Amino acid sequence: MLVTLRREARPIEIYSNLSAEEIAERIERARQQLGKRLVILGHHYQRDDVIRHADLRGDSFKLSALAAERSADYIVFCGVHFMAESADILSKPHQIAILPDLAAGCSMADMASIDQVEVAWEELESIGISSVMPITYMNSTAAIKAFCGERGGAVCTSSNARGVFKWAFTQCEKILFLPDEHLGRNTAYSLGIPLDEMIVWNPRLELGGNSPDKLRQAKVILWKGFCSVHARFRPQHVDMMRKQHPGINILVHPECCWEVVSKADYVGSTEYIIKMVSQSAAGTAWAIGTEVNLVNRLKNEHPDKFVTLLAPDLCMCSTMFRIAPQNLLWALENLCEGVVVNQISVAPETAHWARVALNRMLSIN
Ligand code: 13P
Ligand code: SF4
């Protein structure tokens, strides 16, 4: 009789006292052993001691497109939960998406639950609003992406939000944008929609805290959610920076509030921010409103330029930071022994409709 032994996962605790050098060496050894069966994706906000092991780096948009293209058996995602979910949704049936720490979530994504969104939709219908397109930022749960896909809507990222909004307005009169109030407002404003044609939906209040008339008039309904990192940048930081460093370029991410974005010189996704600094002339100065790990990396990679964080306080994404080298090594050494840990797997029905919304996004751009 053939007996199949199921291997136990190695416990994560055995990795806690290893030196940084040993961890880095063993990660590289495991990568070599797994070869083409493995691809490690790293978001630009990951810490240096993790991102150095990534096969591919990118912002949310680039990584979702790369995840869809790759054929490795294991996609180890050094990023946050919604990114690994998207990788699972876009991957082929034989591929397995892994998040090295399951507690690497996103506080913004947590600000919109599927139950709240369903209630909002019913309330809009109850006051006769039916020509509305749900668009969700990539930073949302698979259930919300599926909600949008099933109702003709799409996903967007900070790289392509303008294109997705333009497309949405060819289909519908109104957008319900989830879950980032600021990206929604900044995108709509950049397309010429005045601020008074946008309204904020607070999921804790009936009709989002709005009157039926105001909701009928609004062109964009903005979900009341925000990124706890980008919300730290304030307009006075821009004023202070310009005073201290006359001529400095202010470059910010569109998750910053409108008051900051409207004072900045340039606004764009993390990939855009990297391109702007990399392509600029030596001697130029940049104050950047985005996650600190990326800003520090840009500072180190461009010693011929002055690069600084826009705010004086630490703007770090604590959930991205949860992916430590120990977690990555733990996931890889288990894979070397044929054990999959921390698989991210989206239920088939949800994955189907979320894929519709993600593929709509990928086909718009
Ligand atoms: P992008 O990767 O789209 O720039 O978004 C930044 C972010 O906050 C990721 O969580
Ligand atoms: Fe979420 Fe903001 Fe962290 Fe991105 S940077 S994962 S939006 S909390």
Short mmCIF file of C-alpha atoms and ligand atoms in Angstrom, two decimals:
data_model
loop_
_atom_site.label_atom_id
_atom_site.label_comp_id
_atom_site.label_asym_id
_atom_site.label_seq_id
_atom_site.Cartn_x
_atom_site.Cartn_y
_atom_site.Cartn_z
CA MET A 1 0.00 0.00 0.00
CA LEU A 2 1.33 3.44 -0.96
CA VAL A 3 1.41 5.83 1.98
CA THR A 4 1.73 9.56 1.25
CA LEU A 5 3.31 11.52 4.07
CA ARG A 6 2.07 15.09 4.39
CA ARG A 7 4.92 17.31 5.49
CA GLU A 8 4.40 19.74 8.35
CA ALA A 9 5.20 23.40 7.71
CA ARG A 10 8.37 24.68 9.33
CA PRO A 11 7.38 26.99 12.17
CA ILE A 12 8.17 30.69 11.68
CA GLU A 13 9.64 30.95 15.20
CA ILE A 14 12.82 29.14 14.16
CA TYR A 15 13.71 32.11 11.96
CA SER A 16 13.52 34.83 14.60
CA ASN A 17 17.15 34.69 15.83
CA LEU A 18 18.98 34.36 12.52
CA SER A 19 21.38 37.11 11.46
CA ALA A 20 20.46 39.39 8.55
CA GLU A 21 23.35 37.91 6.49
CA GLU A 22 22.26 34.33 7.04
CA ILE A 23 18.65 35.15 6.14
CA ALA A 24 19.71 36.92 2.93
CA GLU A 25 22.01 34.03 1.93
CA ARG A 26 19.37 31.39 2.59
CA ILE A 27 16.74 33.36 0.65
CA GLU A 28 19.06 33.40 -2.37
CA ARG A 29 19.75 29.67 -1.99
CA ALA A 30 16.03 28.90 -1.86
CA ARG A 31 15.42 31.10 -4.92
CA GLN A 32 18.04 29.16 -6.85
CA GLN A 33 16.61 25.83 -5.76
CA LEU A 34 13.08 26.82 -6.82
CA GLY A 35 14.34 28.32 -10.10
CA LYS A 36 11.68 29.05 -12.71
CA ARG A 37 8.94 27.59 -10.51
CA LEU A 38 9.12 30.77 -8.41
CA VAL A 39 8.57 34.45 -9.05
CA ILE A 40 8.89 37.03 -6.27
CA LEU A 41 6.98 40.26 -6.86
CA GLY A 42 7.83 43.33 -4.75
CA HIS A 43 5.89 46.55 -4.36
CA HIS A 44 8.03 49.70 -4.29
CA TYR A 45 7.01 50.41 -0.67
CA GLN A 46 8.72 47.25 0.57
CA ARG A 47 11.78 47.65 2.76
CA ASP A 48 15.25 47.34 1.18
CA ASP A 49 16.14 44.03 2.83
CA VAL A 50 13.06 42.46 1.19
CA ILE A 51 12.84 44.23 -2.19
CA ARG A 52 16.45 43.25 -3.00
CA HIS A 53 15.22 39.66 -3.40
CA ALA A 54 12.32 40.50 -5.74
CA ASP A 55 12.49 39.26 -9.35
CA LEU A 56 10.17 42.06 -10.40
CA ARG A 57 9.37 45.40 -8.78
CA GLY A 58 6.48 47.67 -9.54
CA ASP A 59 3.50 49.70 -8.43
CA SER A 60 0.09 48.06 -8.09
CA PHE A 61 -0.70 48.35 -11.80
CA LYS A 62 2.61 47.02 -13.07
CA LEU A 63 2.59 44.13 -10.63
CA SER A 64 -0.96 43.08 -11.51
CA ALA A 65 -0.05 43.05 -15.22
CA LEU A 66 3.16 41.11 -14.47
CA ALA A 67 1.31 38.59 -12.32
CA ALA A 68 -1.06 37.96 -15.24
CA GLU A 69 1.87 37.36 -17.64
CA ARG A 70 4.06 35.03 -15.58
CA SER A 71 3.78 31.26 -15.59
CA ALA A 72 5.80 30.31 -12.45
CA ASP A 73 4.04 27.84 -10.13
CA TYR A 74 4.50 30.05 -7.08
CA ILE A 75 3.90 33.82 -7.01
CA VAL A 76 5.31 35.10 -3.73
CA PHE A 77 3.91 38.59 -3.25
CA CYS A 78 5.92 41.00 -1.14
CA GLY A 79 3.18 43.57 -0.77
CA VAL A 80 -0.20 43.61 0.94
CA HIS A 81 -3.24 41.34 0.98
CA PHE A 82 -5.29 42.95 -1.81
CA MET A 83 -2.27 42.69 -4.16
CA ALA A 84 -1.84 38.97 -3.51
CA GLU A 85 -5.59 38.50 -4.03
CA SER A 86 -5.34 40.24 -7.41
CA ALA A 87 -2.37 38.05 -8.34
CA ASP A 88 -4.43 34.95 -7.48
CA ILE A 89 -7.40 36.22 -9.50
CA LEU A 90 -5.29 36.98 -12.59
CA SER A 91 -3.08 33.91 -12.38
CA LYS A 92 -3.49 30.63 -14.25
CA PRO A 93 -5.19 27.69 -12.47
CA HIS A 94 -1.91 25.90 -11.63
CA GLN A 95 -0.37 29.00 -10.00
CA ILE A 96 -0.35 29.62 -6.28
CA ALA A 97 -0.21 33.13 -4.77
CA ILE A 98 1.53 33.48 -1.41
CA LEU A 99 1.65 36.41 1.01
CA PRO A 100 4.58 35.92 3.42
CA ASP A 101 2.66 37.52 6.34
CA LEU A 102 -1.13 37.28 6.44
CA ALA A 103 -1.31 40.36 8.67
CA ALA A 104 0.00 42.54 5.83
CA GLY A 105 -3.34 44.18 5.09
CA CYS A 106 -4.26 47.71 4.03
CA SER A 107 -6.11 50.12 6.31
CA MET A 108 -7.67 51.84 3.30
CA ALA A 109 -9.03 48.60 1.85
CA ASP A 110 -10.53 47.85 5.28
CA MET A 111 -12.54 51.07 5.12
CA ALA A 112 -15.05 49.61 2.65
CA SER A 113 -16.69 46.28 3.46
CA ILE A 114 -18.81 44.48 0.91
CA ASP A 115 -21.83 44.72 3.23
CA GLN A 116 -21.51 48.51 3.46
CA VAL A 117 -21.14 48.80 -0.31
CA GLU A 118 -24.23 46.66 -0.93
CA VAL A 119 -26.23 48.83 1.48
CA ALA A 120 -25.01 51.99 -0.29
CA TRP A 121 -26.03 50.58 -3.67
CA GLU A 122 -29.52 49.70 -2.41
CA GLU A 123 -29.92 53.16 -0.90
CA LEU A 124 -28.94 54.80 -4.19
CA GLU A 125 -31.46 52.63 -6.03
CA SER A 126 -34.13 53.50 -3.46
CA ILE A 127 -33.91 57.17 -4.46
CA GLY A 128 -34.01 56.37 -8.18
CA ILE A 129 -30.27 56.58 -8.95
CA SER A 130 -29.57 53.74 -11.36
CA SER A 131 -27.18 55.17 -13.99
CA VAL A 132 -24.11 54.89 -11.80
CA MET A 133 -20.88 53.06 -12.51
CA PRO A 134 -19.03 51.47 -9.56
CA ILE A 135 -15.27 51.88 -9.91
CA THR A 136 -12.93 50.58 -7.27
CA TYR A 137 -9.32 51.36 -6.61
CA MET A 138 -7.04 48.33 -6.71
CA ASN A 139 -6.67 48.83 -2.93
CA SER A 140 -9.90 47.01 -2.10
CA THR A 141 -11.03 43.49 -1.29
CA ALA A 142 -11.72 40.92 -4.00
CA ALA A 143 -15.40 41.02 -2.98
CA ILE A 144 -15.61 44.72 -3.86
CA LYS A 145 -13.80 44.20 -7.14
CA ALA A 146 -16.34 41.45 -7.91
CA PHE A 147 -19.21 43.79 -6.97
CA CYS A 148 -17.93 46.28 -9.55
CA GLY A 149 -17.31 43.64 -12.22
CA GLU A 150 -20.82 42.24 -11.89
CA ARG A 151 -22.37 45.69 -12.34
CA GLY A 152 -20.44 46.75 -15.43
CA GLY A 153 -17.73 48.57 -13.48
CA ALA A 154 -13.96 48.27 -13.33
CA VAL A 155 -10.88 48.44 -11.15
CA CYS A 156 -8.34 51.24 -11.47
CA THR A 157 -4.93 51.98 -10.00
CA SER A 158 -3.25 55.30 -9.41
CA SER A 159 -1.49 54.87 -12.79
CA ASN A 160 -4.64 54.58 -14.86
CA ALA A 161 -7.46 56.18 -12.85
CA ARG A 162 -7.92 59.01 -15.40
CA GLY A 163 -8.31 56.56 -18.27
CA VAL A 164 -10.79 54.44 -16.31
CA PHE A 165 -12.84 57.52 -15.28
CA LYS A 166 -12.96 58.75 -18.91
CA TRP A 167 -14.15 55.32 -20.03
CA ALA A 168 -16.74 55.18 -17.22
CA PHE A 169 -18.24 58.51 -18.31
CA THR A 170 -18.76 57.15 -21.82
CA GLN A 171 -20.97 54.44 -20.24
CA CYS A 172 -22.74 56.25 -17.40
CA GLU A 173 -23.63 59.66 -15.95
CA LYS A 174 -22.23 59.06 -12.50
CA ILE A 175 -19.38 57.23 -10.77
CA LEU A 176 -19.41 55.63 -7.34
CA PHE A 177 -15.72 55.54 -6.44
CA LEU A 178 -14.40 53.13 -3.79
CA PRO A 179 -12.66 53.27 -1.33
CA ASP A 180 -10.25 56.25 -1.60
CA GLU A 181 -11.94 59.64 -1.37
CA HIS A 182 -8.72 61.44 -2.33
CA LEU A 183 -7.72 59.50 -5.42
CA GLY A 184 -11.33 59.84 -6.61
CA ARG A 185 -11.45 63.59 -6.04
CA ASN A 186 -8.00 64.26 -7.53
CA THR A 187 -8.77 62.20 -10.62
CA ALA A 188 -12.20 63.72 -11.25
CA TYR A 189 -10.84 67.25 -10.69
CA SER A 190 -8.00 66.64 -13.15
CA LEU A 191 -10.67 65.75 -15.72
CA GLY A 192 -12.42 69.09 -15.22
CA ILE A 193 -15.18 68.04 -12.81
CA PRO A 194 -15.69 70.85 -10.27
CA LEU A 195 -15.47 70.05 -6.55
CA ASP A 196 -19.13 70.91 -5.99
CA GLU A 197 -20.15 68.09 -8.36
CA MET A 198 -18.51 65.56 -6.05
CA ILE A 199 -20.00 64.28 -2.83
CA VAL A 200 -18.62 62.13 -0.01
CA TRP A 201 -20.42 58.95 1.04
CA ASN A 202 -19.98 58.17 4.74
CA PRO A 203 -20.95 54.49 5.14
CA ARG A 204 -21.91 55.06 8.79
CA LEU A 205 -24.74 57.44 7.86
CA GLU A 206 -28.01 56.97 6.03
CA LEU A 207 -27.63 57.93 2.35
CA GLY A 208 -23.98 58.42 3.18
CA GLY A 209 -24.93 61.58 5.08
CA ASN A 210 -26.33 63.31 1.96
CA SER A 211 -29.70 64.54 0.76
CA PRO A 212 -31.33 62.70 -2.18
CA ASP A 213 -31.11 65.91 -4.27
CA LYS A 214 -27.39 66.35 -3.68
CA LEU A 215 -26.81 62.71 -4.62
CA ARG A 216 -28.85 63.12 -7.81
CA GLN A 217 -26.83 66.21 -8.79
CA ALA A 218 -23.39 64.75 -8.04
CA LYS A 219 -21.28 63.40 -10.90
CA VAL A 220 -18.93 61.52 -8.58
CA ILE A 221 -19.80 59.87 -5.26
CA LEU A 222 -16.60 59.43 -3.24
CA TRP A 223 -16.41 56.72 -0.60
CA LYS A 224 -15.08 58.08 2.71
CA GLY A 225 -11.80 56.16 2.84
CA PHE A 226 -8.17 57.20 2.86
CA CYS A 227 -4.60 55.96 3.06
CA SER A 228 -3.21 56.47 6.54
CA VAL A 229 0.27 57.07 5.08
CA HIS A 230 -0.57 59.62 2.37
CA ALA A 231 -3.09 61.42 4.62
CA ARG A 232 -0.16 62.57 6.76
CA PHE A 233 1.02 65.01 4.10
CA ARG A 234 -0.53 68.44 4.70
CA PRO A 235 -0.58 71.65 2.61
CA GLN A 236 1.61 73.42 5.19
CA HIS A 237 4.36 70.84 4.49
CA VAL A 238 4.41 72.08 0.89
CA ASP A 239 4.62 75.73 2.04
CA MET A 240 7.38 74.93 4.52
CA MET A 241 9.40 72.97 1.97
CA ARG A 242 9.18 75.75 -0.63
CA LYS A 243 10.31 78.28 1.99
CA GLN A 244 13.27 76.15 3.13
CA HIS A 245 14.34 75.07 -0.38
CA PRO A 246 13.35 77.66 -2.99
CA GLY A 247 12.96 76.04 -6.42
CA ILE A 248 12.37 72.52 -5.04
CA ASN A 249 10.02 70.27 -7.03
CA ILE A 250 7.04 68.98 -5.06
CA LEU A 251 6.05 65.52 -6.29
CA VAL A 252 3.15 63.69 -4.63
CA HIS A 253 1.04 60.56 -4.90
CA PRO A 254 -2.68 61.05 -5.77
CA GLU A 255 -3.71 59.37 -2.49
CA CYS A 256 -2.70 62.68 -0.84
CA CYS A 257 -5.58 65.07 -0.17
CA TRP A 258 -6.67 67.57 -2.84
CA GLU A 259 -5.26 70.52 -0.87
CA VAL A 260 -1.78 68.97 -1.08
CA VAL A 261 -2.14 67.82 -4.68
CA SER A 262 -3.30 71.26 -5.83
CA LYS A 263 -0.18 72.86 -4.31
CA ALA A 264 2.22 70.27 -5.79
CA ASP A 265 4.17 70.57 -9.06
CA TYR A 266 3.68 66.95 -10.10
CA VAL A 267 1.30 64.17 -9.13
CA GLY A 268 1.37 60.49 -10.03
CA SER A 269 1.65 56.86 -9.00
CA THR A 270 4.75 55.36 -7.43
CA GLU A 271 6.00 54.28 -10.86
CA TYR A 272 5.57 57.88 -12.10
CA ILE A 273 7.38 59.25 -9.04
CA ILE A 274 10.36 56.95 -9.73
CA LYS A 275 10.43 57.96 -13.40
CA MET A 276 10.32 61.68 -12.60
CA VAL A 277 13.26 61.54 -10.19
CA SER A 278 15.31 59.11 -12.31
CA GLN A 279 14.93 61.18 -15.47
CA SER A 280 15.58 64.56 -13.84
CA ALA A 281 18.84 66.45 -14.26
CA ALA A 282 21.66 66.23 -11.70
CA GLY A 283 21.45 68.99 -9.10
CA THR A 284 17.63 69.12 -9.08
CA ALA A 285 15.75 69.00 -5.76
CA TRP A 286 12.67 66.88 -4.96
CA ALA A 287 10.33 66.78 -1.95
CA ILE A 288 8.22 63.66 -2.28
CA GLY A 289 4.85 62.91 -0.74
CA THR A 290 4.74 59.13 -0.61
CA GLU A 291 5.84 56.13 1.48
CA VAL A 292 9.20 56.61 3.21
CA ASN A 293 10.88 53.37 2.08
CA LEU A 294 10.50 54.44 -1.54
CA VAL A 295 11.68 58.00 -0.82
CA ASN A 296 14.78 56.75 1.03
CA ARG A 297 15.58 54.38 -1.81
CA LEU A 298 15.33 57.22 -4.34
CA LYS A 299 17.55 59.32 -2.10
CA ASN A 300 20.22 56.56 -2.01
CA GLU A 301 19.99 55.77 -5.71
CA HIS A 302 20.38 59.44 -6.76
CA PRO A 303 23.18 60.99 -4.71
CA ASP A 304 23.56 63.67 -7.44
CA LYS A 305 20.08 65.03 -6.60
CA PHE A 306 18.51 66.36 -3.41
CA VAL A 307 15.66 64.04 -2.46
CA THR A 308 13.65 64.38 0.75
CA LEU A 309 10.36 63.30 2.29
CA LEU A 310 7.74 66.05 2.07
CA ALA A 311 6.66 65.71 5.72
CA PRO A 312 8.92 65.81 8.80
CA ASP A 313 7.21 62.78 10.43
CA LEU A 314 7.70 59.15 9.48
CA CYS A 315 5.30 58.27 6.66
CA MET A 316 5.72 54.52 6.66
CA CYS A 317 3.20 51.86 5.70
CA SER A 318 3.31 49.63 8.77
CA THR A 319 1.45 46.79 7.04
CA MET A 320 3.82 46.71 4.05
CA PHE A 321 6.61 46.63 6.65
CA ARG A 322 5.20 43.41 8.11
CA ILE A 323 6.81 41.50 5.25
CA ALA A 324 10.19 40.97 6.89
CA PRO A 325 13.08 38.93 5.41
CA GLN A 326 12.30 36.20 8.00
CA ASN A 327 8.78 35.81 6.59
CA LEU A 328 10.08 35.61 3.05
CA LEU A 329 12.66 32.97 3.99
CA TRP A 330 10.04 30.99 5.92
CA ALA A 331 7.72 30.94 2.88
CA LEU A 332 10.53 29.97 0.47
CA GLU A 333 12.12 27.22 2.57
CA ASN A 334 8.72 25.65 3.08
CA LEU A 335 8.19 25.72 -0.69
CA CYS A 336 11.57 24.01 -1.15
CA GLU A 337 10.19 21.19 0.99
CA GLY A 338 6.95 21.09 -0.99
CA VAL A 339 4.86 22.86 1.66
CA VAL A 340 2.76 25.86 0.70
CA VAL A 341 2.22 28.36 3.52
CA ASN A 342 0.00 31.47 3.49
CA GLN A 343 -1.71 30.74 0.20
CA ILE A 344 -4.12 33.49 -0.87
CA SER A 345 -7.05 31.94 -2.60
CA VAL A 346 -10.15 33.80 -3.73
CA ALA A 347 -13.44 31.84 -3.98
CA PRO A 348 -14.28 30.98 -7.63
CA GLU A 349 -17.49 33.08 -7.98
CA THR A 350 -15.84 36.15 -6.43
CA ALA A 351 -12.70 35.57 -8.50
CA HIS A 352 -14.75 35.37 -11.71
CA TRP A 353 -16.38 38.79 -11.31
CA ALA A 354 -13.28 40.40 -9.85
CA ARG A 355 -11.38 39.16 -12.91
CA VAL A 356 -14.01 40.80 -15.14
CA ALA A 357 -13.38 44.13 -13.38
CA LEU A 358 -9.58 43.71 -13.48
CA ASN A 359 -9.55 42.69 -17.13
CA ARG A 360 -11.74 45.68 -17.99
CA MET A 361 -9.07 47.86 -16.41
CA LEU A 362 -6.26 46.09 -18.28
CA SER A 363 -8.10 46.47 -21.60
CA ILE A 364 -8.86 50.18 -21.09
CA ASN A 365 -5.16 51.04 -20.89
P1 13P B 1 0.34 52.49 -6.43
O1 13P B 1 1.14 51.27 -6.31
O2 13P B 1 -0.81 52.32 -7.38
O3 13P B 1 1.11 53.73 -6.69
O4 13P B 1 -0.41 52.71 -5.01
C1 13P B 1 0.28 53.02 -3.90
C2 13P B 1 -0.21 52.29 -2.73
O5 13P B 1 -0.66 52.85 -1.77
C3 13P B 1 -0.13 50.86 -2.74
O6 13P B 1 -0.69 50.37 -1.59
FE1 SF4 B 2 -2.81 50.77 2.11
FE2 SF4 B 2 -1.72 53.20 2.16
FE3 SF4 B 2 -0.29 51.11 2.94
FE4 SF4 B 2 -0.90 51.44 0.36
S1 SF4 B 2 0.39 52.76 1.58
S2 SF4 B 2 -1.04 49.54 1.54
S3 SF4 B 2 -2.95 52.35 0.55
S4 SF4 B 2 -2.18 51.90 3.92
#
